[in-house]
Amino acid sequence: ICFLMTPVILIVSSFTSVMKPHNISCLLISLISAILGFLIYWHIGLLVNEITFFEFSVWALVVIKNGIINVFGGMLLPIWFLPDVIKEVLYFTPIPYLFQVPVDIYLGMYSGKEIVYLLLIQLIWVVSLYCLGRFIWNKGLDKILKRGV
C-alpha cells in the first residue's frame, strides 16, 4: 500500500495545492498510520458483513456503517469541527483512527509521544477487531456446520 500511495501523493502534491507534510517523518509515520487505519476499516467492514451468518441481508447495516464512518471519521468533515462532547466519545471508538488521525499526523499536529500513543491505539484496534472477527467467524461456521444454515 505504501508503494502504491507514495507516488500518487508525490504526483498530486506537485501539481496541486495539497498541503505539504509538516516534515518527512510526519509523512512516513502518517503512511504507517494510514495502513493501520485501512486495516481497522477493513475489519469493521468484515464484522458488518459477518452478520450475514445470522441475518439474511446486511445492506442497510453497510449503508449505516458507511454513513457513520464518513461523517464522524473525518472523511467529509474534520473532527475538529464537532462539539467537544462528541469528539471525546468518538475517540473511544475506532472511527477517528481511520482517516482523521493519519491526516493529523501528516499535518504535524502531534508530538512524538502522542504519535506513539495514537499508533499504539490503532494497533490495539486492529488486534481487537481481528479477534472479534475471528470469534464471529467461528460462531458463524459453527452455525453452518451444525445446522446447515
mmCIF file of C-alpha atoms in Angstrom:
data_model
loop_
_atom_site.group_PDB
_atom_site.id
_atom_site.type_symbol
_atom_site.label_atom_id
_atom_site.label_comp_id
_atom_site.label_asym_id
_atom_site.label_seq_id
_atom_site.Cartn_x
_atom_site.Cartn_y
_atom_site.Cartn_z
ATOM 1 C CA ILE A 1 0.000 0.000 0.000
ATOM 2 C CA CYS A 2 2.842 2.403 0.835
ATOM 3 C CA PHE A 3 4.411 1.789 -2.558
ATOM 4 C CA LEU A 4 1.094 2.490 -4.278
ATOM 5 C CA MET A 5 0.241 5.583 -2.220
ATOM 6 C CA THR A 6 3.624 7.321 -2.235
ATOM 7 C CA PRO A 7 3.857 8.030 -5.993
ATOM 8 C CA VAL A 8 0.255 9.229 -6.058
ATOM 9 C CA ILE A 9 0.851 11.583 -3.124
ATOM 10 C CA LEU A 10 4.046 12.942 -4.686
ATOM 11 C CA ILE A 11 2.465 13.484 -8.116
ATOM 12 C CA VAL A 12 -0.734 15.054 -6.805
ATOM 13 C CA SER A 13 1.092 17.306 -4.340
ATOM 14 C CA SER A 14 3.463 18.560 -7.034
ATOM 15 C CA PHE A 15 0.651 19.642 -9.387
ATOM 16 C CA THR A 16 -1.953 20.862 -6.895
ATOM 17 C CA SER A 17 -2.046 22.950 -3.776
ATOM 18 C CA VAL A 18 -2.166 19.956 -1.455
ATOM 19 C CA MET A 19 -0.729 20.909 1.906
ATOM 20 C CA LYS A 20 2.775 19.541 2.253
ATOM 21 C CA PRO A 21 3.589 17.340 5.254
ATOM 22 C CA HIS A 22 4.990 19.014 8.343
ATOM 23 C CA ASN A 23 8.242 17.131 7.728
ATOM 24 C CA ILE A 24 9.385 13.894 6.104
ATOM 25 C CA SER A 25 8.999 11.881 9.320
ATOM 26 C CA CYS A 26 5.379 13.042 9.586
ATOM 27 C CA LEU A 27 4.835 11.810 6.032
ATOM 28 C CA LEU A 28 6.309 8.386 6.753
ATOM 29 C CA ILE A 29 4.537 7.976 10.085
ATOM 30 C CA SER A 30 1.240 9.105 8.549
ATOM 31 C CA LEU A 31 1.645 6.381 5.912
ATOM 32 C CA ILE A 32 2.039 3.810 8.696
ATOM 33 C CA SER A 33 -0.988 5.293 10.427
ATOM 34 C CA ALA A 34 -2.940 5.200 7.145
ATOM 35 C CA ILE A 35 -2.148 1.495 6.757
ATOM 36 C CA LEU A 36 -3.348 0.822 10.307
ATOM 37 C CA GLY A 37 -6.445 2.929 9.578
ATOM 38 C CA PHE A 38 -7.109 0.854 6.467
ATOM 39 C CA LEU A 39 -6.802 -2.352 8.488
ATOM 40 C CA ILE A 40 -9.282 -1.003 11.045
ATOM 41 C CA TYR A 41 -11.650 -0.018 8.227
ATOM 42 C CA TRP A 42 -11.344 -3.449 6.627
ATOM 43 C CA HIS A 43 -12.038 -5.259 9.892
ATOM 44 C CA ILE A 44 -15.088 -3.087 10.607
ATOM 45 C CA GLY A 45 -16.414 -3.940 7.144
ATOM 46 C CA LEU A 46 -15.715 -7.615 7.734
ATOM 47 C CA LEU A 47 -17.561 -7.540 11.067
ATOM 48 C CA VAL A 48 -20.622 -5.955 9.491
ATOM 49 C CA ASN A 49 -20.595 -8.473 6.652
ATOM 50 C CA GLU A 50 -20.131 -11.405 9.036
ATOM 51 C CA ILE A 51 -23.593 -10.621 10.366
ATOM 52 C CA THR A 52 -24.868 -12.450 7.249
ATOM 53 C CA PHE A 53 -24.138 -15.644 9.145
ATOM 54 C CA PHE A 54 -27.064 -14.737 11.375
ATOM 55 C CA GLU A 55 -29.228 -12.400 9.250
ATOM 56 C CA PHE A 56 -30.364 -12.611 5.646
ATOM 57 C CA SER A 57 -29.353 -9.144 4.469
ATOM 58 C CA VAL A 58 -26.900 -6.592 5.808
ATOM 59 C CA TRP A 59 -27.328 -3.963 3.109
ATOM 60 C CA ALA A 60 -28.895 -1.441 5.499
ATOM 61 C CA LEU A 61 -26.158 -2.010 8.082
ATOM 62 C CA VAL A 62 -23.470 -1.438 5.439
ATOM 63 C CA VAL A 63 -25.105 1.860 4.430
ATOM 64 C CA ILE A 64 -25.374 2.949 8.084
ATOM 65 C CA LYS A 65 -21.757 1.930 8.753
ATOM 66 C CA ASN A 66 -20.539 3.899 5.739
ATOM 67 C CA GLY A 67 -22.566 6.946 6.764
ATOM 68 C CA ILE A 68 -21.248 6.908 10.318
ATOM 69 C CA ILE A 69 -17.660 6.454 9.179
ATOM 70 C CA ASN A 70 -17.914 9.179 6.532
ATOM 71 C CA VAL A 71 -19.499 11.736 8.866
ATOM 72 C CA PHE A 72 -17.738 11.004 12.147
ATOM 73 C CA GLY A 73 -14.440 9.598 10.847
ATOM 74 C CA GLY A 74 -13.103 12.844 9.483
ATOM 75 C CA MET A 75 -13.577 11.886 5.864
ATOM 76 C CA LEU A 76 -16.179 14.505 4.989
ATOM 77 C CA LEU A 77 -15.644 16.966 7.813
ATOM 78 C CA PRO A 78 -12.659 17.164 10.160
ATOM 79 C CA ILE A 79 -13.468 16.012 13.663
ATOM 80 C CA TRP A 80 -12.121 19.352 14.925
ATOM 81 C CA PHE A 81 -15.439 20.971 13.909
ATOM 82 C CA LEU A 82 -17.550 18.675 16.068
ATOM 83 C CA PRO A 83 -18.596 19.625 19.608
ATOM 84 C CA ASP A 84 -16.148 18.591 22.338
ATOM 85 C CA VAL A 85 -18.568 16.079 23.857
ATOM 86 C CA ILE A 86 -18.906 14.219 20.555
ATOM 87 C CA LYS A 87 -15.133 14.313 19.982
ATOM 88 C CA GLU A 88 -14.478 12.802 23.405
ATOM 89 C CA VAL A 89 -16.937 9.977 22.753
ATOM 90 C CA LEU A 90 -15.578 9.338 19.250
ATOM 91 C CA TYR A 91 -12.031 8.828 20.474
ATOM 92 C CA PHE A 92 -13.258 5.824 22.487
ATOM 93 C CA THR A 93 -14.278 4.211 19.180
ATOM 94 C CA PRO A 94 -12.128 3.163 16.212
ATOM 95 C CA ILE A 95 -13.775 5.728 13.918
ATOM 96 C CA PRO A 96 -11.347 8.703 14.246
ATOM 97 C CA TYR A 97 -8.386 6.384 13.776
ATOM 98 C CA LEU A 98 -9.458 5.584 10.208
ATOM 99 C CA PHE A 99 -8.900 8.953 8.497
ATOM 100 C CA GLN A 100 -8.568 11.808 10.975
ATOM 101 C CA VAL A 101 -5.560 10.563 12.930
ATOM 102 C CA PRO A 102 -3.424 9.803 9.823
ATOM 103 C CA VAL A 103 -4.237 13.262 8.426
ATOM 104 C CA ASP A 104 -3.443 14.957 11.755
ATOM 105 C CA ILE A 105 -0.098 13.143 11.902
ATOM 106 C CA TYR A 106 0.612 14.213 8.307
ATOM 107 C CA LEU A 107 -0.094 17.824 9.259
ATOM 108 C CA GLY A 108 2.237 17.615 12.279
ATOM 109 C CA MET A 109 -0.455 18.200 14.886
ATOM 110 C CA TYR A 110 1.005 15.676 17.349
ATOM 111 C CA SER A 111 4.327 15.386 19.165
ATOM 112 C CA GLY A 112 6.477 12.253 19.370
ATOM 113 C CA LYS A 113 4.869 10.687 22.444
ATOM 114 C CA GLU A 114 1.366 11.455 21.189
ATOM 115 C CA ILE A 115 2.148 9.826 17.852
ATOM 116 C CA VAL A 116 3.415 6.672 19.548
ATOM 117 C CA TYR A 117 0.287 6.632 21.727
ATOM 118 C CA LEU A 118 -2.015 7.047 18.697
ATOM 119 C CA LEU A 119 -0.213 4.348 16.695
ATOM 120 C CA LEU A 120 -0.468 2.022 19.688
ATOM 121 C CA ILE A 121 -4.204 2.688 19.949
ATOM 122 C CA GLN A 122 -4.584 1.976 16.227
ATOM 123 C CA LEU A 123 -2.690 -1.279 16.644
ATOM 124 C CA ILE A 124 -4.868 -2.248 19.610
ATOM 125 C CA TRP A 125 -7.987 -1.589 17.498
ATOM 126 C CA VAL A 126 -6.614 -3.747 14.673
ATOM 127 C CA VAL A 127 -5.898 -6.649 17.031
ATOM 128 C CA SER A 128 -9.207 -6.265 18.906
ATOM 129 C CA LEU A 129 -11.290 -6.140 15.747
ATOM 130 C CA TYR A 130 -9.359 -9.094 14.332
ATOM 131 C CA CYS A 131 -10.079 -11.161 17.456
ATOM 132 C CA LEU A 132 -13.748 -10.180 17.423
ATOM 133 C CA GLY A 133 -13.931 -11.042 13.730
ATOM 134 C CA ARG A 134 -12.389 -14.453 14.330
ATOM 135 C CA PHE A 135 -14.859 -15.084 17.152
ATOM 136 C CA ILE A 136 -17.868 -14.188 14.985
ATOM 137 C CA TRP A 137 -16.430 -16.150 12.054
ATOM 138 C CA ASN A 138 -16.060 -19.260 14.212
ATOM 139 C CA LYS A 139 -19.605 -18.855 15.599
ATOM 140 C CA GLY A 140 -20.927 -18.464 12.053
ATOM 141 C CA LEU A 141 -19.065 -21.507 10.799
ATOM 142 C CA ASP A 142 -20.276 -23.455 13.812
ATOM 143 C CA LYS A 143 -23.851 -22.484 12.957
ATOM 144 C CA ILE A 144 -23.446 -23.531 9.326
ATOM 145 C CA LEU A 145 -21.718 -26.822 10.132
ATOM 146 C CA LYS A 146 -24.160 -27.835 12.899
ATOM 147 C CA ARG A 147 -27.436 -26.707 11.337
ATOM 148 C CA GLY A 148 -26.629 -26.449 7.675
ATOM 149 C CA VAL A 149 -27.974 -22.883 7.552
#
